[in-house]
């Protein structure tokens, strides 16, 4: 929801901001650019905070920050104050109560169906982009931009905070993922059964597990023998390793190594992932932000042009859910290659489209291609680096991917020296190629190991 207001609906504030504050359109758009850039800069720290603290509390704090930002904008007397809010409260709110928070919480709760869950959880950003623009437009026309900001600021607190506390739960030790009906893992030293706990030994002497008789009798089976512990430490009931493993919550293994920022900076797979996703995001954001001039060049105006964005948003939802389910069953590289192929087809259609239907199909393909990026990235991070490191890895990737925001600026400058968008579409097709190559070097699904453990 925060993304729906801050990013997808920003275009509806451009004209009133420009007219009321007496600034240029470029200056107004600077607020959106700075907002996305600062989100990227804050993300590494925010990711570490999410890994260590309650997502429910952080999401609540995010809503409060976001709402406070909208209330302050409603009372702004100069545009620099709007810029300040877009660099501070709004990006903080969008991070802690947005897509990253949803993915961190999802990665903690799900393992067997993690890809599907990540896909569904990422639908919120696209849903916000589909729902909020007409609401923003209606309020802006009936109340004005200041009153609209005030309404959104108050409404978000009154509506979203109770929803967060009703729906969002932080996973506790030993809790199973939703829908998991399998019997709990069996183990003699299993913490969830309390067989190794002092309480069990105190309350159940009849079982003799802690009694001298039991230890004496079990010696004949080698369970307490020095030889058994020496030869089979992985089965030793008294071994630190066994005690550590037995405390893991069912369905959420914790044997991933702890990834530090320095480890990630030296991990090749991390950089191949960034290189694979960045070109596809450049293509998407360039087409999205240039929709109006692209449509105008083709003679598509008014509600027909608006329907292109609606089609793109709906297609993104389809892509997120579909890719999420596929991420549980296939090599993640195939999903990125599939997105690259769809992006190529959409660019060809945009270059050769001779009808409005062709443009709708092209924008639907762009939406599917982009919609698959977030759940695929989430599945890759969770499977390679572990749920406990999800926020940290995602937080470090975010500022790098934020650089894609400069893609539309570069291609917009190039467009000014060309007769049409045709050459731009051709250049964007070339941009997709590095994504295909980097994905190959990413390698098949598998866990990554920090450099200090590989000797790198």
GROMACS .gro file of C-alpha atoms in nm:
model
  456
    1UNK     CA    1   0.000   0.000   0.000
    2UNK     CA    2   0.283   0.242   0.076
    3UNK     CA    3   0.427   0.179  -0.270
    4UNK     CA    4   0.087   0.245  -0.427
    5UNK     CA    5   0.086   0.597  -0.284
    6UNK     CA    6   0.452   0.693  -0.290
    7UNK     CA    7   0.550   0.554  -0.632
    8UNK     CA    8   0.254   0.459  -0.851
    9UNK     CA    9   0.038   0.759  -0.757
   10UNK     CA   10   0.308   1.026  -0.753
   11UNK     CA   11   0.231   1.135  -1.107
   12UNK     CA   12  -0.106   1.274  -0.991
   13UNK     CA   13   0.068   1.519  -0.755
   14UNK     CA   14   0.300   1.665  -1.021
   15UNK     CA   15   0.066   1.933  -1.156
   16UNK     CA   16  -0.070   2.062  -0.819
   17UNK     CA   17   0.281   2.066  -0.668
   18UNK     CA   18   0.415   2.254  -0.967
   19UNK     CA   19   0.133   2.508  -0.968
   20UNK     CA   20   0.112   2.570  -0.592
   21UNK     CA   21   0.484   2.589  -0.519
   22UNK     CA   22   0.582   2.761  -0.844
   23UNK     CA   23   0.852   2.510  -0.940
   24UNK     CA   24   0.928   2.327  -1.263
   25UNK     CA   25   0.808   1.980  -1.353
   26UNK     CA   26   1.167   1.857  -1.334
   27UNK     CA   27   1.198   1.984  -0.978
   28UNK     CA   28   0.877   1.809  -0.878
   29UNK     CA   29   0.995   1.482  -1.032
   30UNK     CA   30   1.314   1.517  -0.831
   31UNK     CA   31   1.109   1.427  -0.521
   32UNK     CA   32   1.019   1.086  -0.667
   33UNK     CA   33   1.377   1.022  -0.778
   34UNK     CA   34   1.525   1.115  -0.440
   35UNK     CA   35   1.264   0.907  -0.264
   36UNK     CA   36   1.365   0.593  -0.454
   37UNK     CA   37   1.737   0.663  -0.419
   38UNK     CA   38   1.715   0.716  -0.043
   39UNK     CA   39   1.512   0.397  -0.011
   40UNK     CA   40   1.804   0.217  -0.170
   41UNK     CA   41   2.054   0.387   0.060
   42UNK     CA   42   1.855   0.305   0.374
   43UNK     CA   43   1.785  -0.056   0.274
   44UNK     CA   44   2.113  -0.219   0.391
   45UNK     CA   45   2.070  -0.087   0.745
   46UNK     CA   46   1.696  -0.154   0.738
   47UNK     CA   47   1.762  -0.512   0.627
   48UNK     CA   48   1.989  -0.580   0.924
   49UNK     CA   49   1.730  -0.429   1.158
   50UNK     CA   50   1.456  -0.653   1.013
   51UNK     CA   51   1.672  -0.962   1.059
   52UNK     CA   52   1.714  -0.883   1.428
   53UNK     CA   53   1.377  -0.743   1.535
   54UNK     CA   54   1.002  -0.797   1.514
   55UNK     CA   55   0.860  -0.734   1.167
   56UNK     CA   56   0.523  -0.653   1.322
   57UNK     CA   57   0.669  -0.372   1.535
   58UNK     CA   58   0.880  -0.240   1.248
   59UNK     CA   59   0.582  -0.243   1.009
   60UNK     CA   60   0.381  -0.046   1.265
   61UNK     CA   61   0.664   0.206   1.299
   62UNK     CA   62   0.681   0.226   0.920
   63UNK     CA   63   0.311   0.310   0.891
   64UNK     CA   64   0.346   0.580   1.157
   65UNK     CA   65   0.645   0.733   0.976
   66UNK     CA   66   0.470   0.721   0.638
   67UNK     CA   67   0.151   0.874   0.778
   68UNK     CA   68   0.346   1.149   0.954
   69UNK     CA   69   0.514   1.230   0.623
   70UNK     CA   70   0.183   1.274   0.445
   71UNK     CA   71   0.048   1.496   0.722
   72UNK     CA   72   0.361   1.716   0.707
   73UNK     CA   73   0.332   1.749   0.329
   74UNK     CA   74  -0.026   1.870   0.374
   75UNK     CA   75   0.109   2.167   0.574
   76UNK     CA   76   0.420   2.235   0.362
   77UNK     CA   77   0.479   2.602   0.274
   78UNK     CA   78   0.777   2.550   0.042
   79UNK     CA   79   0.874   2.267  -0.190
   80UNK     CA   80   1.203   2.196  -0.012
   81UNK     CA   81   0.989   2.070   0.276
   82UNK     CA   82   0.823   1.820   0.042
   83UNK     CA   83   1.168   1.710  -0.078
   84UNK     CA   84   1.280   1.664   0.284
   85UNK     CA   85   0.983   1.438   0.360
   86UNK     CA   86   1.046   1.232   0.045
   87UNK     CA   87   1.406   1.180   0.157
   88UNK     CA   88   1.326   1.084   0.518
   89UNK     CA   89   0.987   0.974   0.651
   90UNK     CA   90   0.833   0.834   0.332
   91UNK     CA   91   1.119   0.605   0.227
   92UNK     CA   92   1.161   0.480   0.585
   93UNK     CA   93   0.791   0.406   0.601
   94UNK     CA   94   0.788   0.240   0.259
   95UNK     CA   95   1.077   0.012   0.358
   96UNK     CA   96   0.951  -0.104   0.698
   97UNK     CA   97   0.584  -0.127   0.593
   98UNK     CA   98   0.640  -0.229   0.232
   99UNK     CA   99   0.764  -0.506   0.010
  100UNK     CA  100   1.089  -0.582   0.194
  101UNK     CA  101   0.913  -0.628   0.527
  102UNK     CA  102   0.657  -0.859   0.367
  103UNK     CA  103   0.928  -1.071   0.207
  104UNK     CA  104   1.136  -1.095   0.526
  105UNK     CA  105   0.831  -1.211   0.725
  106UNK     CA  106   0.734  -1.456   0.451
  107UNK     CA  107   1.084  -1.602   0.426
  108UNK     CA  108   1.080  -1.669   0.802
  109UNK     CA  109   0.745  -1.846   0.797
  110UNK     CA  110   0.769  -2.061   0.486
  111UNK     CA  111   1.018  -2.318   0.359
  112UNK     CA  112   0.838  -2.589   0.161
  113UNK     CA  113   0.617  -2.337  -0.022
  114UNK     CA  114   0.846  -2.038   0.013
  115UNK     CA  115   0.853  -1.940  -0.356
  116UNK     CA  116   0.476  -1.939  -0.385
  117UNK     CA  117   0.442  -1.749  -0.057
  118UNK     CA  118   0.695  -1.487  -0.168
  119UNK     CA  119   0.509  -1.444  -0.496
  120UNK     CA  120   0.178  -1.390  -0.321
  121UNK     CA  121   0.328  -1.154  -0.063
  122UNK     CA  122   0.483  -0.938  -0.336
  123UNK     CA  123   0.142  -0.882  -0.500
  124UNK     CA  124   0.078  -0.595  -0.258
  125UNK     CA  125   0.297  -0.345  -0.441
  126UNK     CA  126   0.120  -0.406  -0.774
  127UNK     CA  127  -0.220  -0.413  -0.605
  128UNK     CA  128  -0.146  -0.075  -0.452
  129UNK     CA  129  -0.052   0.055  -0.796
  130UNK     CA  130  -0.385  -0.067  -0.931
  131UNK     CA  131  -0.608   0.051  -0.644
  132UNK     CA  132  -0.471   0.388  -0.534
  133UNK     CA  133  -0.442   0.594  -0.857
  134UNK     CA  134  -0.822   0.628  -0.905
  135UNK     CA  135  -0.868   0.703  -0.533
  136UNK     CA  136  -0.594   0.965  -0.541
  137UNK     CA  137  -0.744   1.122  -0.853
  138UNK     CA  138  -1.094   1.137  -0.704
  139UNK     CA  139  -0.977   1.290  -0.374
  140UNK     CA  140  -0.749   1.535  -0.550
  141UNK     CA  141  -1.033   1.660  -0.769
  142UNK     CA  142  -1.289   1.684  -0.488
  143UNK     CA  143  -1.077   1.798  -0.190
  144UNK     CA  144  -0.747   1.928  -0.323
  145UNK     CA  145  -0.395   1.788  -0.277
  146UNK     CA  146  -0.340   1.920   0.076
  147UNK     CA  147  -0.662   1.778   0.217
  148UNK     CA  148  -0.600   1.452   0.027
  149UNK     CA  149  -0.259   1.412   0.191
  150UNK     CA  150  -0.415   1.476   0.532
  151UNK     CA  151  -0.687   1.216   0.470
  152UNK     CA  152  -0.433   0.954   0.364
  153UNK     CA  153  -0.209   1.033   0.660
  154UNK     CA  154  -0.487   0.982   0.915
  155UNK     CA  155  -0.655   0.691   0.735
  156UNK     CA  156  -0.334   0.490   0.711
  157UNK     CA  157  -0.290   0.492   1.089
  158UNK     CA  158  -0.655   0.413   1.163
  159UNK     CA  159  -0.679   0.133   0.908
  160UNK     CA  160  -0.334  -0.019   0.858
  161UNK     CA  161  -0.206  -0.038   1.216
  162UNK     CA  162  -0.496  -0.258   1.338
  163UNK     CA  163  -0.461  -0.476   1.027
  164UNK     CA  164  -0.090  -0.528   1.096
  165UNK     CA  165  -0.155  -0.633   1.456
  166UNK     CA  166  -0.435  -0.868   1.350
  167UNK     CA  167  -0.255  -1.034   1.059
  168UNK     CA  168   0.122  -1.006   1.098
  169UNK     CA  169   0.282  -1.248   1.345
  170UNK     CA  170   0.650  -1.302   1.415
  171UNK     CA  171   0.736  -1.670   1.397
  172UNK     CA  172   0.834  -1.815   1.731
  173UNK     CA  173   1.069  -2.103   1.800
  174UNK     CA  174   0.909  -2.436   1.716
  175UNK     CA  175   0.610  -2.292   1.526
  176UNK     CA  176   0.528  -2.468   1.203
  177UNK     CA  177   0.464  -2.295   0.874
  178UNK     CA  178   0.094  -2.251   0.782
  179UNK     CA  179  -0.060  -2.564   0.633
  180UNK     CA  180   0.214  -2.795   0.764
  181UNK     CA  181   0.031  -3.102   0.896
  182UNK     CA  182   0.330  -3.333   0.902
  183UNK     CA  183   0.413  -3.485   1.241
  184UNK     CA  184   0.690  -3.309   1.431
  185UNK     CA  185   1.044  -3.426   1.379
  186UNK     CA  186   1.128  -3.718   1.604
  187UNK     CA  187   1.446  -3.707   1.803
  188UNK     CA  188   1.554  -3.840   2.143
  189UNK     CA  189   1.699  -3.504   2.228
  190UNK     CA  190   1.429  -3.303   2.054
  191UNK     CA  191   1.372  -2.977   2.235
  192UNK     CA  192   1.005  -2.963   2.138
  193UNK     CA  193   0.944  -3.292   2.323
  194UNK     CA  194   1.148  -3.183   2.620
  195UNK     CA  195   1.341  -3.510   2.640
  196UNK     CA  196   1.663  -3.327   2.704
  197UNK     CA  197   1.510  -3.061   2.924
  198UNK     CA  198   1.567  -3.045   3.301
  199UNK     CA  199   1.190  -3.031   3.348
  200UNK     CA  200   1.144  -3.363   3.170
  201UNK     CA  201   1.413  -3.536   3.367
  202UNK     CA  202   1.268  -3.399   3.689
  203UNK     CA  203   0.906  -3.477   3.611
  204UNK     CA  204   0.951  -3.818   3.447
  205UNK     CA  205   1.194  -4.023   3.652
  206UNK     CA  206   0.990  -4.330   3.567
  207UNK     CA  207   1.122  -4.311   3.214
  208UNK     CA  208   1.468  -4.351   3.351
  209UNK     CA  209   1.629  -4.139   3.082
  210UNK     CA  210   1.837  -3.951   3.335
  211UNK     CA  211   1.868  -4.230   3.590
  212UNK     CA  212   2.191  -4.414   3.671
  213UNK     CA  213   2.015  -4.739   3.576
  214UNK     CA  214   1.934  -4.606   3.233
  215UNK     CA  215   2.286  -4.483   3.173
  216UNK     CA  216   2.423  -4.816   3.293
  217UNK     CA  217   2.189  -5.023   3.079
  218UNK     CA  218   2.234  -4.807   2.773
  219UNK     CA  219   2.608  -4.858   2.789
  220UNK     CA  220   2.564  -5.204   2.647
  221UNK     CA  221   2.418  -5.044   2.336
  222UNK     CA  222   2.699  -4.796   2.314
  223UNK     CA  223   2.474  -4.493   2.354
  224UNK     CA  224   2.676  -4.357   2.646
  225UNK     CA  225   3.006  -4.512   2.557
  226UNK     CA  226   3.307  -4.298   2.477
  227UNK     CA  227   3.351  -4.503   2.161
  228UNK     CA  228   3.001  -4.418   2.041
  229UNK     CA  229   3.049  -4.050   2.103
  230UNK     CA  230   3.385  -4.057   1.934
  231UNK     CA  231   3.279  -4.258   1.629
  232UNK     CA  232   2.934  -4.108   1.581
  233UNK     CA  233   2.932  -3.749   1.707
  234UNK     CA  234   2.644  -3.666   1.481
  235UNK     CA  235   2.428  -3.911   1.676
  236UNK     CA  236   2.565  -3.833   2.020
  237UNK     CA  237   2.279  -3.730   2.244
  238UNK     CA  238   2.513  -3.525   2.459
  239UNK     CA  239   2.703  -3.358   2.174
  240UNK     CA  240   2.682  -2.980   2.141
  241UNK     CA  241   2.605  -3.023   1.771
  242UNK     CA  242   2.304  -3.242   1.844
  243UNK     CA  243   2.175  -3.010   2.109
  244UNK     CA  244   2.210  -2.720   1.869
  245UNK     CA  245   2.031  -2.892   1.583
  246UNK     CA  246   1.751  -3.027   1.798
  247UNK     CA  247   1.648  -2.678   1.902
  248UNK     CA  248   1.564  -2.580   1.546
  249UNK     CA  249   1.200  -2.506   1.484
  250UNK     CA  250   1.025  -2.755   1.260
  251UNK     CA  251   1.029  -2.661   0.893
  252UNK     CA  252   1.279  -2.377   0.941
  253UNK     CA  253   1.637  -2.503   0.944
  254UNK     CA  254   1.889  -2.265   1.093
  255UNK     CA  255   2.208  -2.419   0.962
  256UNK     CA  256   2.282  -2.141   0.714
  257UNK     CA  257   2.601  -1.952   0.792
  258UNK     CA  258   2.590  -1.594   0.914
  259UNK     CA  259   2.653  -1.364   0.619
  260UNK     CA  260   2.832  -1.037   0.687
  261UNK     CA  261   2.833  -0.745   0.445
  262UNK     CA  262   3.198  -0.813   0.365
  263UNK     CA  263   3.114  -1.174   0.280
  264UNK     CA  264   2.844  -1.066   0.037
  265UNK     CA  265   3.074  -0.814  -0.128
  266UNK     CA  266   3.313  -1.101  -0.210
  267UNK     CA  267   3.046  -1.349  -0.313
  268UNK     CA  268   3.033  -1.392  -0.692
  269UNK     CA  269   2.677  -1.524  -0.698
  270UNK     CA  270   2.560  -1.204  -0.526
  271UNK     CA  271   2.705  -0.988  -0.803
  272UNK     CA  272   2.581  -1.218  -1.079
  273UNK     CA  273   2.233  -1.185  -0.930
  274UNK     CA  274   2.257  -0.805  -0.934
  275UNK     CA  275   2.388  -0.812  -1.291
  276UNK     CA  276   2.106  -1.043  -1.399
  277UNK     CA  277   1.824  -0.834  -1.251
  278UNK     CA  278   1.946  -0.481  -1.322
  279UNK     CA  279   1.900  -0.482  -1.704
  280UNK     CA  280   1.546  -0.619  -1.676
  281UNK     CA  281   1.454  -0.348  -1.426
  282UNK     CA  282   1.599  -0.081  -1.656
  283UNK     CA  283   1.374  -0.202  -1.937
  284UNK     CA  284   1.067  -0.204  -1.713
  285UNK     CA  285   1.108   0.133  -1.548
  286UNK     CA  286   1.202   0.303  -1.877
  287UNK     CA  287   0.883   0.179  -2.044
  288UNK     CA  288   0.668   0.251  -1.739
  289UNK     CA  289   0.778   0.611  -1.693
  290UNK     CA  290   0.763   0.682  -2.066
  291UNK     CA  291   0.414   0.539  -2.112
  292UNK     CA  292   0.247   0.877  -2.173
  293UNK     CA  293   0.483   0.993  -2.452
  294UNK     CA  294   0.495   0.643  -2.604
  295UNK     CA  295   0.114   0.636  -2.613
  296UNK     CA  296   0.092   0.991  -2.745
  297UNK     CA  297   0.335   0.908  -3.026
  298UNK     CA  298   0.106   0.619  -3.125
  299UNK     CA  299  -0.207   0.834  -3.103
  300UNK     CA  300  -0.329   0.671  -2.782
  301UNK     CA  301  -0.476   0.930  -2.545
  302UNK     CA  302  -0.687   0.972  -2.232
  303UNK     CA  303  -0.838   0.666  -2.070
  304UNK     CA  304  -0.684   0.434  -2.330
  305UNK     CA  305  -0.338   0.547  -2.219
  306UNK     CA  306  -0.436   0.499  -1.854
  307UNK     CA  307  -0.557   0.146  -1.935
  308UNK     CA  308  -0.204   0.057  -2.046
  309UNK     CA  309  -0.079   0.116  -1.690
  310UNK     CA  310  -0.373  -0.074  -1.542
  311UNK     CA  311  -0.301  -0.366  -1.774
  312UNK     CA  312   0.064  -0.361  -1.674
  313UNK     CA  313  -0.024  -0.364  -1.301
  314UNK     CA  314  -0.267  -0.654  -1.335
  315UNK     CA  315  -0.016  -0.850  -1.542
  316UNK     CA  316   0.244  -0.794  -1.270
  317UNK     CA  317   0.013  -0.963  -1.020
  318UNK     CA  318  -0.022  -1.262  -1.250
  319UNK     CA  319   0.356  -1.271  -1.295
  320UNK     CA  320   0.428  -1.254  -0.922
  321UNK     CA  321   0.193  -1.537  -0.831
  322UNK     CA  322   0.292  -1.754  -1.128
  323UNK     CA  323   0.665  -1.708  -1.080
  324UNK     CA  324   0.626  -1.765  -0.708
  325UNK     CA  325   0.478  -2.109  -0.759
  326UNK     CA  326   0.736  -2.196  -1.027
  327UNK     CA  327   1.021  -2.087  -0.800
  328UNK     CA  328   0.946  -2.384  -0.573
  329UNK     CA  329   0.984  -2.635  -0.855
  330UNK     CA  330   1.245  -2.521  -1.104
  331UNK     CA  331   1.593  -2.383  -1.154
  332UNK     CA  332   1.570  -2.014  -1.069
  333UNK     CA  333   1.784  -1.926  -1.369
  334UNK     CA  334   1.508  -2.048  -1.600
  335UNK     CA  335   1.272  -1.793  -1.448
  336UNK     CA  336   1.512  -1.505  -1.515
  337UNK     CA  337   1.571  -1.626  -1.870
  338UNK     CA  338   1.196  -1.651  -1.920
  339UNK     CA  339   1.156  -1.289  -1.802
  340UNK     CA  340   1.429  -1.181  -2.042
  341UNK     CA  341   1.257  -1.361  -2.331
  342UNK     CA  342   0.921  -1.201  -2.249
  343UNK     CA  343   1.087  -0.859  -2.229
  344UNK     CA  344   1.239  -0.911  -2.574
  345UNK     CA  345   0.901  -1.005  -2.724
  346UNK     CA  346   0.733  -0.703  -2.564
  347UNK     CA  347   0.996  -0.469  -2.708
  348UNK     CA  348   0.947  -0.615  -3.056
  349UNK     CA  349   0.570  -0.566  -3.021
  350UNK     CA  350   0.613  -0.206  -2.905
  351UNK     CA  351   0.834  -0.133  -3.205
  352UNK     CA  352   0.599  -0.293  -3.460
  353UNK     CA  353   0.255  -0.240  -3.298
  354UNK     CA  354  -0.004  -0.118  -3.544
  355UNK     CA  355  -0.310  -0.138  -3.318
  356UNK     CA  356  -0.419  -0.058  -2.965
  357UNK     CA  357  -0.464  -0.428  -2.889
  358UNK     CA  358  -0.099  -0.488  -2.978
  359UNK     CA  359   0.005  -0.220  -2.728
  360UNK     CA  360  -0.213  -0.379  -2.459
  361UNK     CA  361  -0.050  -0.717  -2.523
  362UNK     CA  362   0.296  -0.560  -2.514
  363UNK     CA  363   0.227  -0.390  -2.179
  364UNK     CA  364   0.081  -0.710  -2.038
  365UNK     CA  365   0.404  -0.892  -2.131
  366UNK     CA  366   0.613  -0.617  -1.971
  367UNK     CA  367   0.407  -0.656  -1.653
  368UNK     CA  368   0.448  -1.035  -1.643
  369UNK     CA  369   0.823  -1.006  -1.703
  370UNK     CA  370   0.867  -0.750  -1.425
  371UNK     CA  371   0.619  -0.916  -1.191
  372UNK     CA  372   0.835  -1.227  -1.178
  373UNK     CA  373   1.147  -1.042  -1.066
  374UNK     CA  374   1.062  -0.990  -0.697
  375UNK     CA  375   0.948  -1.346  -0.610
  376UNK     CA  376   1.238  -1.491  -0.809
  377UNK     CA  377   1.488  -1.268  -0.631
  378UNK     CA  378   1.330  -1.355  -0.296
  379UNK     CA  379   1.346  -1.728  -0.366
  380UNK     CA  380   1.711  -1.702  -0.472
  381UNK     CA  381   1.807  -1.507  -0.159
  382UNK     CA  382   1.621  -1.739   0.077
  383UNK     CA  383   1.752  -2.061  -0.079
  384UNK     CA  384   2.114  -1.949  -0.121
  385UNK     CA  385   2.170  -1.735   0.188
  386UNK     CA  386   1.898  -1.848   0.430
  387UNK     CA  387   1.589  -1.683   0.584
  388UNK     CA  388   1.793  -1.541   0.874
  389UNK     CA  389   2.004  -1.340   0.627
  390UNK     CA  390   1.715  -1.241   0.400
  391UNK     CA  391   1.686  -0.879   0.513
  392UNK     CA  392   2.061  -0.829   0.507
  393UNK     CA  393   2.106  -0.961   0.153
  394UNK     CA  394   1.795  -0.791   0.018
  395UNK     CA  395   1.896  -0.467   0.190
  396UNK     CA  396   2.234  -0.470   0.018
  397UNK     CA  397   2.084  -0.547  -0.324
  398UNK     CA  398   1.826  -0.267  -0.300
  399UNK     CA  399   2.061   0.034  -0.335
  400UNK     CA  400   2.234  -0.132  -0.629
  401UNK     CA  401   1.904  -0.192  -0.808
  402UNK     CA  402   1.797   0.165  -0.726
  403UNK     CA  403   2.052   0.283  -0.981
  404UNK     CA  404   1.810   0.162  -1.248
  405UNK     CA  405   1.606   0.477  -1.176
  406UNK     CA  406   1.856   0.667  -1.388
  407UNK     CA  407   1.775   0.449  -1.691
  408UNK     CA  408   1.468   0.651  -1.796
  409UNK     CA  409   1.668   0.973  -1.763
  410UNK     CA  410   1.940   0.843  -1.995
  411UNK     CA  411   1.698   0.703  -2.252
  412UNK     CA  412   1.483   1.015  -2.225
  413UNK     CA  413   1.785   1.224  -2.318
  414UNK     CA  414   1.859   0.993  -2.611
  415UNK     CA  415   1.497   1.011  -2.725
  416UNK     CA  416   1.520   1.390  -2.757
  417UNK     CA  417   1.767   1.343  -3.042
  418UNK     CA  418   1.561   1.079  -3.225
  419UNK     CA  419   1.249   1.092  -3.438
  420UNK     CA  420   1.064   0.814  -3.256
  421UNK     CA  421   1.086   0.555  -2.979
  422UNK     CA  422   1.179   0.284  -3.230
  423UNK     CA  423   1.557   0.316  -3.177
  424UNK     CA  424   1.499   0.331  -2.800
  425UNK     CA  425   1.323  -0.004  -2.809
  426UNK     CA  426   1.614  -0.149  -3.007
  427UNK     CA  427   1.865  -0.021  -2.752
  428UNK     CA  428   1.658  -0.170  -2.470
  429UNK     CA  429   1.674  -0.507  -2.647
  430UNK     CA  430   2.052  -0.485  -2.629
  431UNK     CA  431   2.027  -0.403  -2.258
  432UNK     CA  432   1.857  -0.739  -2.196
  433UNK     CA  433   2.159  -0.937  -2.328
  434UNK     CA  434   2.383  -0.888  -2.018
  435UNK     CA  435   2.102  -1.026  -1.804
  436UNK     CA  436   2.101  -1.351  -2.001
  437UNK     CA  437   2.479  -1.390  -1.968
  438UNK     CA  438   2.496  -1.302  -1.596
  439UNK     CA  439   2.216  -1.549  -1.521
  440UNK     CA  440   2.418  -1.832  -1.675
  441UNK     CA  441   2.713  -1.761  -1.443
  442UNK     CA  442   2.479  -1.743  -1.142
  443UNK     CA  443   2.477  -2.121  -1.147
  444UNK     CA  444   2.204  -2.369  -1.049
  445UNK     CA  445   2.010  -2.357  -0.723
  446UNK     CA  446   2.221  -2.424  -0.416
  447UNK     CA  447   2.348  -2.277  -0.092
  448UNK     CA  448   2.628  -2.025  -0.094
  449UNK     CA  449   2.921  -2.040   0.148
  450UNK     CA  450   3.090  -1.728   0.292
  451UNK     CA  451   3.444  -1.667   0.156
  452UNK     CA  452   3.602  -1.725   0.498
  453UNK     CA  453   3.467  -2.082   0.494
  454UNK     CA  454   3.587  -2.154   0.140
  455UNK     CA  455   3.929  -2.002   0.187
  456UNK     CA  456   3.860  -1.733  -0.072
   0.00000   0.00000   0.00000
